[in-house]
JSON list of C-alpha atoms in Angstrom, two decimals:
[
{"chain": "I", "resi": 1, "resn": "MET", "atom": "CA", "xyz": [11.13, -2.41, 0.94]},
{"chain": "I", "resi": 2, "resn": "HIS", "atom": "CA", "xyz": [10.16, 0.57, -1.31]},
{"chain": "I", "resi": 3, "resn": "CYS", "atom": "CA", "xyz": [8.18, 3.12, 0.88]},
{"chain": "I", "resi": 4, "resn": "ARG", "atom": "CA", "xyz": [6.60, 6.97, 0.32]},
{"chain": "I", "resi": 5, "resn": "MET", "atom": "CA", "xyz": [7.31, 9.19, 3.54]},
{"chain": "I", "resi": 6, "resn": "VAL", "atom": "CA", "xyz": [6.70, 12.30, 5.39]},
{"chain": "I", "resi": 7, "resn": "VAL", "atom": "CA", "xyz": [8.75, 12.74, 7.90]},
{"chain": "I", "resi": 8, "resn": "SER", "atom": "CA", "xyz": [7.11, 14.78, 11.02]},
{"chain": "I", "resi": 9, "resn": "GLY", "atom": "CA", "xyz": [10.10, 16.11, 12.08]},
{"chain": "I", "resi": 10, "resn": "GLY", "atom": "CA", "xyz": [10.96, 17.98, 8.57]},
{"chain": "I", "resi": 11, "resn": "LEU", "atom": "CA", "xyz": [8.21, 17.16, 7.13]},
{"chain": "I", "resi": 12, "resn": "ILE", "atom": "CA", "xyz": [9.30, 16.33, 3.69]},
{"chain": "I", "resi": 13, "resn": "THR", "atom": "CA", "xyz": [8.36, 13.68, 0.81]},
{"chain": "I", "resi": 14, "resn": "LEU", "atom": "CA", "xyz": [10.93, 11.80, -0.34]},
{"chain": "I", "resi": 15, "resn": "GLY", "atom": "CA", "xyz": [11.23, 7.40, -1.61]},
{"chain": "I", "resi": 16, "resn": "ILE", "atom": "CA", "xyz": [13.23, 5.90, 1.09]},
{"chain": "I", "resi": 17, "resn": "PHE", "atom": "CA", "xyz": [14.58, 2.21, 1.06]},
{"chain": "I", "resi": 18, "resn": "ILE", "atom": "CA", "xyz": [14.05, 1.26, 4.61]},
{"chain": "I", "resi": 19, "resn": "GLU", "atom": "CA", "xyz": [15.80, -2.23, 6.12]},
{"chain": "I", "resi": 20, "resn": "TYR", "atom": "CA", "xyz": [13.06, -4.13, 8.19]},
{"chain": "I", "resi": 21, "resn": "GLY", "atom": "CA", "xyz": [13.19, -7.34, 9.93]},
{"chain": "I", "resi": 22, "resn": "ASP", "atom": "CA", "xyz": [10.45, -9.95, 11.18]},
{"chain": "I", "resi": 23, "resn": "ILE", "atom": "CA", "xyz": [10.40, -9.50, 15.15]},
{"chain": "I", "resi": 24, "resn": "GLY", "atom": "CA", "xyz": [6.98, -10.89, 15.33]},
{"chain": "I", "resi": 25, "resn": "GLY", "atom": "CA", "xyz": [5.68, -12.76, 18.44]},
{"chain": "I", "resi": 26, "resn": "VAL", "atom": "CA", "xyz": [8.25, -10.29, 20.47]},
{"chain": "I", "resi": 27, "resn": "PRO", "atom": "CA", "xyz": [6.69, -8.63, 23.26]},
{"chain": "I", "resi": 28, "resn": "ALA", "atom": "CA", "xyz": [7.28, -4.78, 22.10]},
{"chain": "I", "resi": 29, "resn": "ALA", "atom": "CA", "xyz": [8.39, -3.50, 25.61]},
{"chain": "I", "resi": 30, "resn": "GLN", "atom": "CA", "xyz": [11.08, -6.00, 25.01]},
{"chain": "I", "resi": 31, "resn": "VAL", "atom": "CA", "xyz": [11.56, -5.62, 21.63]},
{"chain": "I", "resi": 32, "resn": "LEU", "atom": "CA", "xyz": [12.39, -1.55, 22.58]},
{"chain": "I", "resi": 33, "resn": "SER", "atom": "CA", "xyz": [14.76, -2.80, 25.55]},
{"chain": "I", "resi": 34, "resn": "ASN", "atom": "CA", "xyz": [16.47, -5.35, 23.17]},
{"chain": "I", "resi": 35, "resn": "LEU", "atom": "CA", "xyz": [19.54, -4.47, 20.73]},
{"chain": "I", "resi": 36, "resn": "ILE", "atom": "CA", "xyz": [18.79, -5.17, 17.26]},
{"chain": "I", "resi": 37, "resn": "ASN", "atom": "CA", "xyz": [21.08, -6.95, 15.05]},
{"chain": "I", "resi": 38, "resn": "THR", "atom": "CA", "xyz": [22.11, -4.71, 11.72]},
{"chain": "I", "resi": 39, "resn": "PRO", "atom": "CA", "xyz": [22.76, -6.26, 8.17]},
{"chain": "I", "resi": 40, "resn": "ASN", "atom": "CA", "xyz": [26.23, -4.88, 8.95]},
{"chain": "I", "resi": 41, "resn": "SER", "atom": "CA", "xyz": [26.61, -7.20, 12.12]},
{"chain": "I", "resi": 42, "resn": "THR", "atom": "CA", "xyz": [26.18, -4.18, 14.54]},
{"chain": "I", "resi": 43, "resn": "GLN", "atom": "CA", "xyz": [23.64, -3.79, 17.19]},
{"chain": "I", "resi": 44, "resn": "ARG", "atom": "CA", "xyz": [21.29, -0.81, 18.18]},
{"chain": "I", "resi": 45, "resn": "HIS", "atom": "CA", "xyz": [18.31, 0.11, 19.03]},
{"chain": "I", "resi": 46, "resn": "LEU", "atom": "CA", "xyz": [14.83, 0.62, 17.20]},
{"chain": "I", "resi": 47, "resn": "ASP", "atom": "CA", "xyz": [14.84, 3.63, 15.31]},
{"chain": "I", "resi": 48, "resn": "ILE", "atom": "CA", "xyz": [11.28, 3.63, 14.42]},
{"chain": "I", "resi": 49, "resn": "GLN", "atom": "CA", "xyz": [8.30, 2.06, 16.17]},
{"chain": "I", "resi": 50, "resn": "SER", "atom": "CA", "xyz": [5.37, 0.93, 13.75]},
{"chain": "I", "resi": 51, "resn": "ILE", "atom": "CA", "xyz": [2.85, -1.21, 13.25]},
{"chain": "I", "resi": 52, "resn": "ASP", "atom": "CA", "xyz": [1.51, -2.00, 9.60]},
{"chain": "I", "resi": 53, "resn": "LEU", "atom": "CA", "xyz": [-2.43, -2.72, 10.40]},
{"chain": "I", "resi": 54, "resn": "TYR", "atom": "CA", "xyz": [-3.98, -1.28, 7.08]},
{"chain": "I", "resi": 55, "resn": "TRP", "atom": "CA", "xyz": [-7.50, -0.99, 8.37]},
{"chain": "I", "resi": 56, "resn": "LEU", "atom": "CA", "xyz": [-9.14, 0.43, 5.35]},
{"chain": "I", "resi": 57, "resn": "THR", "atom": "CA", "xyz": [-8.54, -2.18, 3.01]},
{"chain": "I", "resi": 58, "resn": "TYR", "atom": "CA", "xyz": [-7.63, -4.62, 5.41]},
{"chain": "I", "resi": 59, "resn": "ALA", "atom": "CA", "xyz": [-11.13, -6.14, 6.41]},
{"chain": "I", "resi": 60, "resn": "VAL", "atom": "CA", "xyz": [-11.38, -9.03, 4.02]},
{"chain": "I", "resi": 61, "resn": "GLY", "atom": "CA", "xyz": [-12.47, -11.77, 6.07]},
{"chain": "I", "resi": 62, "resn": "PRO", "atom": "CA", "xyz": [-12.48, -13.17, 9.18]},
{"chain": "I", "resi": 63, "resn": "GLY", "atom": "CA", "xyz": [-9.13, -14.05, 10.78]},
{"chain": "I", "resi": 64, "resn": "LEU", "atom": "CA", "xyz": [-7.46, -11.72, 9.39]},
{"chain": "I", "resi": 65, "resn": "GLY", "atom": "CA", "xyz": [-8.02, -7.71, 9.49]},
{"chain": "I", "resi": 66, "resn": "LEU", "atom": "CA", "xyz": [-11.61, -8.11, 10.62]},
{"chain": "I", "resi": 67, "resn": "GLY", "atom": "CA", "xyz": [-10.05, -10.60, 13.88]},
{"chain": "I", "resi": 68, "resn": "GLN", "atom": "CA", "xyz": [-7.08, -8.64, 14.61]},
{"chain": "I", "resi": 69, "resn": "GLY", "atom": "CA", "xyz": [-9.42, -5.35, 14.91]},
{"chain": "I", "resi": 70, "resn": "GLY", "atom": "CA", "xyz": [-11.58, -7.38, 17.21]},
{"chain": "I", "resi": 71, "resn": "LEU", "atom": "CA", "xyz": [-8.30, -7.85, 19.04]},
{"chain": "I", "resi": 72, "resn": "VAL", "atom": "CA", "xyz": [-6.87, -4.52, 19.47]},
{"chain": "I", "resi": 73, "resn": "TYR", "atom": "CA", "xyz": [-9.97, -3.08, 20.88]},
{"chain": "I", "resi": 74, "resn": "ASN", "atom": "CA", "xyz": [-10.80, -7.10, 23.04]},
{"chain": "I", "resi": 75, "resn": "LEU", "atom": "CA", "xyz": [-14.14, -7.45, 21.51]},
{"chain": "I", "resi": 76, "resn": "GLY", "atom": "CA", "xyz": [-14.71, -10.45, 22.01]},
{"chain": "I", "resi": 77, "resn": "ARG", "atom": "CA", "xyz": [-15.17, -11.06, 18.19]},
{"chain": "I", "resi": 78, "resn": "ASP", "atom": "CA", "xyz": [-14.33, -9.85, 14.64]},
{"chain": "I", "resi": 79, "resn": "MET", "atom": "CA", "xyz": [-14.92, -6.73, 13.63]},
{"chain": "I", "resi": 80, "resn": "THR", "atom": "CA", "xyz": [-17.71, -5.90, 10.99]},
{"chain": "I", "resi": 81, "resn": "TYR", "atom": "CA", "xyz": [-16.50, -4.86, 7.68]},
{"chain": "I", "resi": 82, "resn": "ASP", "atom": "CA", "xyz": [-18.29, -1.34, 8.43]},
{"chain": "I", "resi": 83, "resn": "GLU", "atom": "CA", "xyz": [-16.77, -1.23, 12.16]},
{"chain": "I", "resi": 84, "resn": "MET", "atom": "CA", "xyz": [-13.34, -1.84, 10.83]},
{"chain": "I", "resi": 85, "resn": "ARG", "atom": "CA", "xyz": [-12.99, 0.67, 7.78]},
{"chain": "I", "resi": 86, "resn": "ARG", "atom": "CA", "xyz": [-12.71, 3.69, 9.86]},
{"chain": "I", "resi": 87, "resn": "PRO", "atom": "CA", "xyz": [-10.40, 5.94, 9.73]},
{"chain": "I", "resi": 88, "resn": "TYR", "atom": "CA", "xyz": [-9.79, 6.78, 13.16]},
{"chain": "I", "resi": 89, "resn": "HIS", "atom": "CA", "xyz": [-8.11, 3.25, 13.73]},
{"chain": "I", "resi": 90, "resn": "TYR", "atom": "CA", "xyz": [-4.82, 4.71, 12.29]},
{"chain": "I", "resi": 91, "resn": "GLY", "atom": "CA", "xyz": [-4.37, 7.40, 15.19]},
{"chain": "I", "resi": 92, "resn": "ASP", "atom": "CA", "xyz": [-5.94, 5.09, 17.89]},
{"chain": "I", "resi": 93, "resn": "ILE", "atom": "CA", "xyz": [-3.08, 2.18, 17.01]},
{"chain": "I", "resi": 94, "resn": "ILE", "atom": "CA", "xyz": [-0.36, 5.24, 17.59]},
{"chain": "I", "resi": 95, "resn": "ASP", "atom": "CA", "xyz": [-2.16, 5.34, 21.05]},
{"chain": "I", "resi": 96, "resn": "ARG", "atom": "CA", "xyz": [-1.92, 1.41, 21.48]},
{"chain": "I", "resi": 97, "resn": "LEU", "atom": "CA", "xyz": [1.56, 1.58, 21.08]},
{"chain": "I", "resi": 98, "resn": "ARG", "atom": "CA", "xyz": [2.57, 4.64, 23.47]},
{"chain": "I", "resi": 99, "resn": "PRO", "atom": "CA", "xyz": [2.32, 2.87, 26.82]},
{"chain": "I", "resi": 100, "resn": "TYR", "atom": "CA", "xyz": [5.08, 0.40, 25.57]},
{"chain": "I", "resi": 101, "resn": "GLN", "atom": "CA", "xyz": [7.28, 2.96, 25.83]},
{"chain": "I", "resi": 102, "resn": "VAL", "atom": "CA", "xyz": [7.38, 3.99, 29.30]},
{"chain": "I", "resi": 103, "resn": "GLY", "atom": "CA", "xyz": [10.40, 3.00, 31.15]},
{"chain": "I", "resi": 104, "resn": "HIS", "atom": "CA", "xyz": [12.04, 1.65, 27.91]},
{"chain": "I", "resi": 105, "resn": "TYR", "atom": "CA", "xyz": [13.68, 3.10, 24.59]},
{"chain": "I", "resi": 106, "resn": "PRO", "atom": "CA", "xyz": [11.46, 5.36, 23.41]},
{"chain": "I", "resi": 107, "resn": "ALA", "atom": "CA", "xyz": [11.51, 4.88, 19.47]},
{"chain": "I", "resi": 108, "resn": "PRO", "atom": "CA", "xyz": [9.42, 7.27, 17.43]},
{"chain": "I", "resi": 109, "resn": "ILE", "atom": "CA", "xyz": [6.05, 6.29, 16.75]},
{"chain": "I", "resi": 110, "resn": "LEU", "atom": "CA", "xyz": [5.10, 6.22, 12.81]},
{"chain": "I", "resi": 111, "resn": "SER", "atom": "CA", "xyz": [1.97, 5.42, 11.54]},
{"chain": "I", "resi": 112, "resn": "TYR", "atom": "CA", "xyz": [1.87, 3.12, 8.15]},
{"chain": "I", "resi": 113, "resn": "VAL", "atom": "CA", "xyz": [-1.39, 4.08, 6.06]},
{"chain": "I", "resi": 114, "resn": "GLU", "atom": "CA", "xyz": [-1.59, 2.08, 2.54]},
{"chain": "I", "resi": 115, "resn": "ASN", "atom": "CA", "xyz": [-2.30, 4.34, -0.87]},
{"chain": "I", "resi": 116, "resn": "GLY", "atom": "CA", "xyz": [-3.89, 1.21, -2.96]},
{"chain": "I", "resi": 117, "resn": "GLY", "atom": "CA", "xyz": [-4.97, -2.51, -1.68]},
{"chain": "I", "resi": 118, "resn": "PRO", "atom": "CA", "xyz": [-1.82, -4.15, -0.16]},
{"chain": "I", "resi": 119, "resn": "MET", "atom": "CA", "xyz": [-4.08, -7.09, 0.19]},
{"chain": "I", "resi": 120, "resn": "THR", "atom": "CA", "xyz": [-3.77, -10.04, -2.04]},
{"chain": "I", "resi": 121, "resn": "GLU", "atom": "CA", "xyz": [-7.76, -10.32, -1.11]},
{"chain": "I", "resi": 122, "resn": "ASP", "atom": "CA", "xyz": [-8.04, -6.89, -2.49]},
{"chain": "I", "resi": 123, "resn": "THR", "atom": "CA", "xyz": [-9.23, -7.84, -5.96]},
{"chain": "I", "resi": 124, "resn": "THR", "atom": "CA", "xyz": [-11.66, -4.74, -6.68]},
{"chain": "I", "resi": 125, "resn": "ALA", "atom": "CA", "xyz": [-11.41, -1.03, -6.44]},
{"chain": "I", "resi": 126, "resn": "SER", "atom": "CA", "xyz": [-13.89, -0.46, -4.61]},
{"chain": "I", "resi": 127, "resn": "MET", "atom": "CA", "xyz": [-11.33, -2.78, -1.97]},
{"chain": "I", "resi": 128, "resn": "TYR", "atom": "CA", "xyz": [-8.92, 0.26, -2.09]},
{"chain": "I", "resi": 129, "resn": "ILE", "atom": "CA", "xyz": [-8.29, 3.58, -0.09]},
{"chain": "I", "resi": 130, "resn": "THR", "atom": "CA", "xyz": [-9.87, 5.88, -1.08]},
{"chain": "I", "resi": 131, "resn": "PRO", "atom": "CA", "xyz": [-8.00, 9.46, -1.23]},
{"chain": "I", "resi": 132, "resn": "PRO", "atom": "CA", "xyz": [-10.65, 11.14, 1.19]},
{"chain": "I", "resi": 133, "resn": "GLU", "atom": "CA", "xyz": [-9.96, 8.04, 3.79]},
{"chain": "I", "resi": 134, "resn": "LEU", "atom": "CA", "xyz": [-6.29, 8.54, 2.64]},
{"chain": "I", "resi": 135, "resn": "ASN", "atom": "CA", "xyz": [-6.64, 12.25, 3.71]},
{"chain": "I", "resi": 136, "resn": "ALA", "atom": "CA", "xyz": [-8.23, 11.02, 7.61]},
{"chain": "I", "resi": 137, "resn": "ALA", "atom": "CA", "xyz": [-5.85, 8.49, 8.09]},
{"chain": "I", "resi": 138, "resn": "VAL", "atom": "CA", "xyz": [-2.92, 10.76, 8.54]},
{"chain": "I", "resi": 139, "resn": "TRP", "atom": "CA", "xyz": [-4.45, 13.24, 9.78]},
{"chain": "I", "resi": 140, "resn": "SER", "atom": "CA", "xyz": [-5.96, 10.78, 12.56]},
{"chain": "I", "resi": 141, "resn": "SER", "atom": "CA", "xyz": [-2.19, 9.65, 13.24]},
{"chain": "I", "resi": 142, "resn": "ILE", "atom": "CA", "xyz": [-0.68, 12.91, 13.24]},
{"chain": "I", "resi": 143, "resn": "ILE", "atom": "CA", "xyz": [-3.27, 13.88, 15.59]},
{"chain": "I", "resi": 144, "resn": "HIS", "atom": "CA", "xyz": [-2.48, 11.37, 18.07]},
{"chain": "I", "resi": 145, "resn": "GLY", "atom": "CA", "xyz": [1.01, 12.17, 17.99]},
{"chain": "I", "resi": 146, "resn": "ALA", "atom": "CA", "xyz": [2.86, 9.96, 15.17]},
{"chain": "I", "resi": 147, "resn": "ARG", "atom": "CA", "xyz": [6.14, 11.54, 13.95]},
{"chain": "I", "resi": 148, "resn": "GLY", "atom": "CA", "xyz": [5.78, 10.23, 10.62]},
{"chain": "I", "resi": 149, "resn": "VAL", "atom": "CA", "xyz": [3.53, 8.56, 8.22]},
{"chain": "I", "resi": 150, "resn": "VAL", "atom": "CA", "xyz": [5.03, 6.00, 5.81]},
{"chain": "I", "resi": 151, "resn": "TYR", "atom": "CA", "xyz": [2.93, 4.90, 2.91]},
{"chain": "I", "resi": 152, "resn": "PHE", "atom": "CA", "xyz": [2.64, 1.46, 1.97]},
{"chain": "I", "resi": 153, "resn": "ASN", "atom": "CA", "xyz": [3.20, 2.12, -1.71]},
{"chain": "I", "resi": 154, "resn": "HIS", "atom": "CA", "xyz": [2.90, -1.25, -3.32]},
{"chain": "I", "resi": 155, "resn": "THR", "atom": "CA", "xyz": [-0.79, -3.00, -4.58]},
{"chain": "I", "resi": 156, "resn": "PHE", "atom": "CA", "xyz": [-0.94, -6.96, -5.20]},
{"chain": "I", "resi": 157, "resn": "LYS", "atom": "CA", "xyz": [-4.11, -7.49, -6.95]},
{"chain": "I", "resi": 158, "resn": "GLY", "atom": "CA", "xyz": [-7.03, -5.64, -8.19]},
{"chain": "I", "resi": 159, "resn": "PRO", "atom": "CA", "xyz": [-7.30, -3.09, -11.60]},
{"chain": "I", "resi": 160, "resn": "GLY", "atom": "CA", "xyz": [-3.84, -1.33, -10.63]},
{"chain": "I", "resi": 161, "resn": "PRO", "atom": "CA", "xyz": [-1.31, -3.74, -9.61]},
{"chain": "I", "resi": 162, "resn": "SER", "atom": "CA", "xyz": [1.72, -1.87, -8.88]},
{"chain": "I", "resi": 163, "resn": "SER", "atom": "CA", "xyz": [5.29, -1.67, -6.73]},
{"chain": "I", "resi": 164, "resn": "ASP", "atom": "CA", "xyz": [5.26, 2.18, -6.91]},
{"chain": "I", "resi": 165, "resn": "ASN", "atom": "CA", "xyz": [1.82, 3.03, -6.58]},
{"chain": "I", "resi": 166, "resn": "PHE", "atom": "CA", "xyz": [2.16, 6.73, -6.88]},
{"chain": "I", "resi": 167, "resn": "ALA", "atom": "CA", "xyz": [4.21, 6.22, -10.02]},
{"chain": "I", "resi": 168, "resn": "ASN", "atom": "CA", "xyz": [2.15, 4.22, -11.66]},
{"chain": "I", "resi": 169, "resn": "THR", "atom": "CA", "xyz": [-0.74, 5.88, -14.07]},
{"chain": "I", "resi": 170, "resn": "TYR", "atom": "CA", "xyz": [-3.89, 4.31, -12.18]},
{"chain": "I", "resi": 171, "resn": "TYR", "atom": "CA", "xyz": [-2.77, 6.34, -8.57]},
{"chain": "I", "resi": 172, "resn": "GLN", "atom": "CA", "xyz": [-2.59, 9.43, -11.08]},
{"chain": "I", "resi": 173, "resn": "THR", "atom": "CA", "xyz": [-6.40, 8.78, -12.41]},
{"chain": "I", "resi": 174, "resn": "VAL", "atom": "CA", "xyz": [-8.96, 10.21, -10.66]},
{"chain": "I", "resi": 175, "resn": "GLN", "atom": "CA", "xyz": [-11.26, 7.08, -10.78]},
{"chain": "I", "resi": 176, "resn": "SER", "atom": "CA", "xyz": [-14.94, 6.52, -10.36]},
{"chain": "I", "resi": 177, "resn": "GLY", "atom": "CA", "xyz": [-16.94, 8.51, -7.46]},
{"chain": "I", "resi": 178, "resn": "GLN", "atom": "CA", "xyz": [-13.75, 10.27, -6.74]},
{"chain": "I", "resi": 179, "resn": "SER", "atom": "CA", "xyz": [-12.82, 14.28, -7.19]},
{"chain": "I", "resi": 180, "resn": "ILE", "atom": "CA", "xyz": [-9.52, 13.63, -6.95]},
{"chain": "I", "resi": 181, "resn": "SER", "atom": "CA", "xyz": [-6.73, 11.01, -7.34]},
{"chain": "I", "resi": 182, "resn": "ILE", "atom": "CA", "xyz": [-4.87, 9.08, -4.80]},
{"chain": "I", "resi": 183, "resn": "TYR", "atom": "CA", "xyz": [-1.62, 10.73, -5.89]},
{"chain": "I", "resi": 184, "resn": "ALA", "atom": "CA", "xyz": [-2.88, 14.33, -6.31]},
{"chain": "I", "resi": 185, "resn": "GLN", "atom": "CA", "xyz": [-4.37, 13.75, -2.55]},
{"chain": "I", "resi": 186, "resn": "ALA", "atom": "CA", "xyz": [-1.38, 12.31, -1.17]},
{"chain": "I", "resi": 187, "resn": "LYS", "atom": "CA", "xyz": [0.54, 15.35, -2.50]},
{"chain": "I", "resi": 188, "resn": "ALA", "atom": "CA", "xyz": [-2.13, 17.93, -1.25]},
{"chain": "I", "resi": 189, "resn": "THR", "atom": "CA", "xyz": [-2.50, 16.02, 2.66]},
{"chain": "I", "resi": 190, "resn": "ASP", "atom": "CA", "xyz": [1.61, 15.71, 2.58]},
{"chain": "I", "resi": 191, "resn": "ALA", "atom": "CA", "xyz": [2.24, 20.35, 1.43]},
{"chain": "I", "resi": 192, "resn": "LEU", "atom": "CA", "xyz": [-0.60, 20.71, 3.83]},
{"chain": "I", "resi": 193, "resn": "VAL", "atom": "CA", "xyz": [1.78, 18.63, 6.79]},
{"chain": "I", "resi": 194, "resn": "LYS", "atom": "CA", "xyz": [4.39, 20.11, 5.65]},
{"chain": "I", "resi": 195, "resn": "GLN", "atom": "CA", "xyz": [2.88, 23.95, 6.18]},
{"chain": "I", "resi": 196, "resn": "LEU", "atom": "CA", "xyz": [1.36, 23.20, 9.59]},
{"chain": "I", "resi": 197, "resn": "ALA", "atom": "CA", "xyz": [4.40, 21.91, 10.92]},
{"chain": "I", "resi": 198, "resn": "PRO", "atom": "CA", "xyz": [5.83, 24.57, 13.07]},
{"chain": "I", "resi": 199, "resn": "VAL", "atom": "CA", "xyz": [1.91, 23.91, 14.90]},
{"chain": "I", "resi": 200, "resn": "ILE", "atom": "CA", "xyz": [2.22, 19.84, 14.80]},
{"chain": "I", "resi": 201, "resn": "ASN", "atom": "CA", "xyz": [5.84, 20.39, 16.32]},
{"chain": "I", "resi": 202, "resn": "SER", "atom": "CA", "xyz": [4.94, 22.73, 18.98]},
{"chain": "I", "resi": 203, "resn": "PRO", "atom": "CA", "xyz": [4.19, 21.34, 22.35]},
{"chain": "I", "resi": 204, "resn": "THR", "atom": "CA", "xyz": [0.90, 20.11, 23.55]},
{"chain": "I", "resi": 205, "resn": "ALA", "atom": "CA", "xyz": [-1.91, 22.92, 25.09]},
{"chain": "I", "resi": 206, "resn": "LYS", "atom": "CA", "xyz": [-3.44, 20.65, 27.98]},
{"chain": "I", "resi": 207, "resn": "ASN", "atom": "CA", "xyz": [-6.76, 20.65, 29.76]},
{"chain": "I", "resi": 208, "resn": "TYR", "atom": "CA", "xyz": [-7.44, 23.44, 26.54]},
{"chain": "I", "resi": 209, "resn": "VAL", "atom": "CA", "xyz": [-10.44, 22.69, 25.40]},
{"chain": "I", "resi": 210, "resn": "THR", "atom": "CA", "xyz": [-13.46, 20.16, 25.16]},
{"chain": "I", "resi": 211, "resn": "VAL", "atom": "CA", "xyz": [-15.33, 18.22, 23.04]},
{"chain": "I", "resi": 212, "resn": "SER", "atom": "CA", "xyz": [-18.50, 17.10, 22.66]},
{"chain": "I", "resi": 213, "resn": "PRO", "atom": "CA", "xyz": [-18.66, 14.06, 22.01]},
{"chain": "I", "resi": 214, "resn": "ALA", "atom": "CA", "xyz": [-15.93, 13.12, 24.00]},
{"chain": "I", "resi": 215, "resn": "ALA", "atom": "CA", "xyz": [-14.03, 10.66, 21.52]},
{"chain": "I", "resi": 216, "resn": "THR", "atom": "CA", "xyz": [-14.12, 13.04, 18.99]},
{"chain": "I", "resi": 217, "resn": "PRO", "atom": "CA", "xyz": [-9.90, 13.60, 17.75]},
{"chain": "I", "resi": 218, "resn": "THR", "atom": "CA", "xyz": [-8.83, 16.88, 18.90]},
{"chain": "I", "resi": 219, "resn": "CYS", "atom": "CA", "xyz": [-5.13, 17.92, 19.24]},
{"chain": "I", "resi": 220, "resn": "TRP", "atom": "CA", "xyz": [-4.40, 21.41, 20.51]},
{"chain": "I", "resi": 221, "resn": "ARG", "atom": "CA", "xyz": [-0.67, 22.79, 20.03]},
{"chain": "I", "resi": 222, "resn": "ARG", "atom": "CA", "xyz": [0.85, 26.37, 21.54]},
{"chain": "I", "resi": 223, "resn": "CYS", "atom": "CA", "xyz": [2.76, 28.17, 18.68]},
{"chain": "I", "resi": 224, "resn": "HIS", "atom": "CA", "xyz": [4.09, 31.50, 19.04]},
{"chain": "I", "resi": 225, "resn": "GLY", "atom": "CA", "xyz": [1.89, 32.28, 22.54]},
{"chain": "I", "resi": 226, "resn": "GLN", "atom": "CA", "xyz": [-1.44, 31.14, 20.56]},
{"chain": "I", "resi": 227, "resn": "VAL", "atom": "CA", "xyz": [-3.22, 27.37, 20.48]},
{"chain": "I", "resi": 228, "resn": "PRO", "atom": "CA", "xyz": [-4.13, 26.54, 16.90]},
{"chain": "I", "resi": 229, "resn": "VAL", "atom": "CA", "xyz": [-6.66, 23.42, 16.89]},
{"chain": "I", "resi": 230, "resn": "GLU", "atom": "CA", "xyz": [-5.73, 20.37, 15.06]}
]
């Protein structure tokens, strides 16, 4: 699986091949506790914990993205398309994963963010993620404590099918209605994440600020004796 990755420890962008296996259906806490068989027949705990739920392009119909969104937020129904296509979900899912770590092997949590149209149902450009949405999804993930961001770098249908979106001309081109390309936006977002690495990796300053409305995602860090806001 070829992905592009921003690691919040070193905060660098790189091409990386990730070895992964399907562990669906196993409770998350159990997954974190169990040893996993690796391709070379050794056993180890998970190195990275994540979930690939592509909120901004997954809203393709009941029973798929909309149904999963309803389950995550315990709505008792499918989400609407408008409810689903909101970048703050990427941060919320980090919060949902974190409690599973309590009392178990604490693998760092990474966020998956699409950079095109990851579903075969994404057949038009309007179904693809936009540059502002990508930027917002990355920052939502980091504000909620993700230790890295993996870009899902594949598109299967629509005007820009590709096995390497960032290397594809479509994603390097400014599309209709946008002011920047997906490639340039990801590059700019990654550069700012890297620039702010000392702040992002500093301790959280708890109970330092209140916001209104209360649901506004905010994270404060204590860095070199100062407390800048994310």
